[in-house]
mmCIF file of C-alpha atoms in Angstrom:
data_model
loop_
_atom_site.group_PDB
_atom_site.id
_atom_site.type_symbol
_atom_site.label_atom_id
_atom_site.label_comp_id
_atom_site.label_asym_id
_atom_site.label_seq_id
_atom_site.Cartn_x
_atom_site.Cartn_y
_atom_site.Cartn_z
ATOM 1 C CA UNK A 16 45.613 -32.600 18.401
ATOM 2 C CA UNK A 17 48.233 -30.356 18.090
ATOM 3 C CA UNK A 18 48.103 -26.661 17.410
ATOM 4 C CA UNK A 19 50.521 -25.494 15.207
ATOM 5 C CA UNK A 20 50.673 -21.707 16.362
ATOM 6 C CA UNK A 21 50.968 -22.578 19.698
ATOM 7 C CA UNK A 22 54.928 -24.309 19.000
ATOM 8 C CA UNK A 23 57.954 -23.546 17.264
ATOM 9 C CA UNK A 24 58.125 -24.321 13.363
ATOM 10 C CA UNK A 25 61.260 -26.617 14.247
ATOM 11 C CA UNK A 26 58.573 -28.553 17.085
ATOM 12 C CA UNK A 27 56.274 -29.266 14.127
ATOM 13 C CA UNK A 28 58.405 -30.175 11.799
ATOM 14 C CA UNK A 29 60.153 -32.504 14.167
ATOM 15 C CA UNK A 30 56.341 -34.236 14.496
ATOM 16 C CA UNK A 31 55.933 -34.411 11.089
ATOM 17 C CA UNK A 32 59.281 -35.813 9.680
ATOM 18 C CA UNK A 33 58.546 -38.757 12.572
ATOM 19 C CA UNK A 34 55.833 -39.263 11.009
ATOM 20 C CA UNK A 35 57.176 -39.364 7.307
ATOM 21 C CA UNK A 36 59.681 -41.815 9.075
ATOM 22 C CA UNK A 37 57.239 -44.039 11.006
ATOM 23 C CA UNK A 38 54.742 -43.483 7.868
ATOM 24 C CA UNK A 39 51.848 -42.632 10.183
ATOM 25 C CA UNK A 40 49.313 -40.598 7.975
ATOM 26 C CA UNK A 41 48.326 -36.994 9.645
ATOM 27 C CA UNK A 42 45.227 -34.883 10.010
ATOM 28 C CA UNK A 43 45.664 -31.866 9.331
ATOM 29 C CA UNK A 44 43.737 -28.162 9.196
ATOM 30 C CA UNK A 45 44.661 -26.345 6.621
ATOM 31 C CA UNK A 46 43.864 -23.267 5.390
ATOM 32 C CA UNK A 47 44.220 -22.690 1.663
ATOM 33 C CA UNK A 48 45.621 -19.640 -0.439
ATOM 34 C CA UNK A 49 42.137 -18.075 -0.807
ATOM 35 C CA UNK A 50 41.725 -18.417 3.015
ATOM 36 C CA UNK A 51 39.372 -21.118 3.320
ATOM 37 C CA UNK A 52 39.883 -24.120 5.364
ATOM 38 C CA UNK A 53 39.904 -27.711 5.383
ATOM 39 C CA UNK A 54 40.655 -30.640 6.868
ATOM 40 C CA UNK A 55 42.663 -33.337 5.216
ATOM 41 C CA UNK A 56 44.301 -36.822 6.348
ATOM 42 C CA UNK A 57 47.640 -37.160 4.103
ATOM 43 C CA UNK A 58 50.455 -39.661 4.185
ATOM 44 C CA UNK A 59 53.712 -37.276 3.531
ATOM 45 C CA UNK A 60 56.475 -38.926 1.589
ATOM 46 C CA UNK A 61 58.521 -35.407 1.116
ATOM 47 C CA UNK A 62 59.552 -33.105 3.178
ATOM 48 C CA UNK A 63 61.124 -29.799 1.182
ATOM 49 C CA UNK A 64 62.551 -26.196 1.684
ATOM 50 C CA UNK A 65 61.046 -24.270 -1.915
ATOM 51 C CA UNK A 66 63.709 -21.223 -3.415
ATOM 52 C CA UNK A 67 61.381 -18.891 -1.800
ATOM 53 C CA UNK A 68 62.310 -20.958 1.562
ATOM 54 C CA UNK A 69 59.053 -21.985 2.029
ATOM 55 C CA UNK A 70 58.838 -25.277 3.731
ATOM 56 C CA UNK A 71 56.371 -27.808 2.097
ATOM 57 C CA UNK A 72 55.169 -31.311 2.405
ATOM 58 C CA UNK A 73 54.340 -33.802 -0.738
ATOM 59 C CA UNK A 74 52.361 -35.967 0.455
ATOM 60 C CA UNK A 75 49.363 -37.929 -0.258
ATOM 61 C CA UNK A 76 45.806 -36.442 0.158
ATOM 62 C CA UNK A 77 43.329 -39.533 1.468
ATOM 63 C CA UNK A 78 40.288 -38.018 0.108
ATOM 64 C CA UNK A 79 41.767 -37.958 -3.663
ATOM 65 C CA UNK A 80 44.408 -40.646 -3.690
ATOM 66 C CA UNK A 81 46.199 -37.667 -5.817
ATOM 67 C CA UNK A 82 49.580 -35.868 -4.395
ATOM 68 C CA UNK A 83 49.290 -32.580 -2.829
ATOM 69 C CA UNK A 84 51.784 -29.805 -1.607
ATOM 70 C CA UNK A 85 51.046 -28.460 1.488
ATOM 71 C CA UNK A 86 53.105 -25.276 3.181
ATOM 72 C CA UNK A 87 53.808 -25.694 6.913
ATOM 73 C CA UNK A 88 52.869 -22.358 7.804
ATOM 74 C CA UNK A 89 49.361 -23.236 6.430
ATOM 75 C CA UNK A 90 48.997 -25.785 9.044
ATOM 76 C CA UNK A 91 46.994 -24.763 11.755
ATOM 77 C CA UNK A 92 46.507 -27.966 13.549
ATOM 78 C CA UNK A 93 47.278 -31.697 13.418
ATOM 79 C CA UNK A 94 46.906 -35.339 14.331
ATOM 80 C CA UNK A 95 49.360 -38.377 13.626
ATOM 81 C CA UNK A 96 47.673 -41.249 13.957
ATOM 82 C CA UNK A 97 49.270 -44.749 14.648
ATOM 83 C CA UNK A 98 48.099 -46.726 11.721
ATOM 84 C CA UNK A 99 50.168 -47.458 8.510
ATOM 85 C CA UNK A 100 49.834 -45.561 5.184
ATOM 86 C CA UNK A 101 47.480 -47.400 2.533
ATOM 87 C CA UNK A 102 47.918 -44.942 -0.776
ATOM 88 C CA UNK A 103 51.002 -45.755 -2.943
ATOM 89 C CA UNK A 104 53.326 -43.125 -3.801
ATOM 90 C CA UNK A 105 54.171 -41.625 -7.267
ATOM 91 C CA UNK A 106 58.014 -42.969 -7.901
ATOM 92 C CA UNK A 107 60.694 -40.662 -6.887
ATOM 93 C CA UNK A 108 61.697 -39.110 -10.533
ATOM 94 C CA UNK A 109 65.252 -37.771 -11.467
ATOM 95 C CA UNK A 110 64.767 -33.814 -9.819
ATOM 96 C CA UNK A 111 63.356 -36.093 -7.130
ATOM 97 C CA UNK A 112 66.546 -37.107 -6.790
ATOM 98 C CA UNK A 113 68.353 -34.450 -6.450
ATOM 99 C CA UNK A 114 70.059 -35.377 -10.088
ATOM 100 C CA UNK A 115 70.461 -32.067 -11.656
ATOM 101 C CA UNK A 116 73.192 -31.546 -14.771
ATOM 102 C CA UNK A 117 73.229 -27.659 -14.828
ATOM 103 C CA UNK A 118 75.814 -26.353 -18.448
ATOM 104 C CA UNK A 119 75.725 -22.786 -18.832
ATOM 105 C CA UNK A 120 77.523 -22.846 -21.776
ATOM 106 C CA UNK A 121 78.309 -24.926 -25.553
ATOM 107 C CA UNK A 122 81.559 -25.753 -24.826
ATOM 108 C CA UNK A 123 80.490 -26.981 -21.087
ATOM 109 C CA UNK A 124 77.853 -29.153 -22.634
ATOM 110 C CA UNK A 125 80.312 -30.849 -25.353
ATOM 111 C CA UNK A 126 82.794 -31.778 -22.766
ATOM 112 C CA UNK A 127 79.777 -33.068 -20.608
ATOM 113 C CA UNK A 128 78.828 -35.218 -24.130
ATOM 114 C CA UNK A 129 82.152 -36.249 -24.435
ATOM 115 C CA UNK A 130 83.144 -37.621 -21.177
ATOM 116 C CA UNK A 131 79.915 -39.607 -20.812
ATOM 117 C CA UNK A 132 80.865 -43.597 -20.353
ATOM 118 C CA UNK A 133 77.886 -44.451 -22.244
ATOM 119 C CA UNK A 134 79.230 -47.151 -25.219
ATOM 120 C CA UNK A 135 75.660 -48.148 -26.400
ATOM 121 C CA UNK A 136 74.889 -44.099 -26.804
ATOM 122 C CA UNK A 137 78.407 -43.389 -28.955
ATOM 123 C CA UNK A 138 78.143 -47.138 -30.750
ATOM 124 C CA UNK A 139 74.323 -46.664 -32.054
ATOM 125 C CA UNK A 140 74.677 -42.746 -32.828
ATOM 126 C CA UNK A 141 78.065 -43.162 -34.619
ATOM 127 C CA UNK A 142 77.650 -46.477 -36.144
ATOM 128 C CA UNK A 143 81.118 -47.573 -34.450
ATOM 129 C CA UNK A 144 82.073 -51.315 -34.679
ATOM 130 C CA UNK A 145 82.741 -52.409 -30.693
ATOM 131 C CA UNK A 146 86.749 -53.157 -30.159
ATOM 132 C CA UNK A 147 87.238 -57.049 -30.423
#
């Protein structure tokens, strides 16, 4: 077991993205917002950095087969274990992805409509015959 107050934030977060990489599921100690504590086994499949800079893990809780979010600096101990993960993960969905389309204005969102490539979106909106 590790304790996570007793290394570096950049130590345990080196751990834990090995074991995101190796999927190896972790024990961890947790202790919550309200200041109780628990211990959890979770298979992370995120590792992110929130606008407040937070740094969180997504991963998935054992216990619940449900995904959780988890702030390093909650962690007050852990384990990685050697075996595989078992729980599927949610898919990856389009913020996931780091797709993002940001217009701050009209005009910027009619040139975005206009320049998209899409044919099937212009043809079945506009009723337009396809080009023989």
């Amino acid at each position: 077991m590790r304790i996570a107050n007793r290394q570096t934030t950049t130590r345990t977060l080196t751990d834990l993205s090995r074991a995101l990489d190796r999927k190896h599921p972790v024990t961890i100690t947790y202790t919550k917002a309200d200041g109780t504590e628990t211990i959890r086994t979770i298979e992370i499949y995120d590792i992110r950095t929130t606008s407040k800079g937070d740094v969180i893990l997504k991963a998935m809780d054992r216990q619940t087969g449900e995904s959780r979010t988890f702030r390093v600096d909650r962690i007050q101990a852990y384990t990685i274990h050697r075996t595989a993960y078992v729980i599927e993960r949610p898919a990856p969905t389009a913020a996931d992805l780091g797709i993002r389309v940001t217009v701050n204005t009209v005009d910027e969102l009619v040139c975005r409509e206009l320049a998209r490539e899409d044919r099937d979106y212009w043809n079945d909106r506009y009723d337009v015959e396809p080009a023989a």
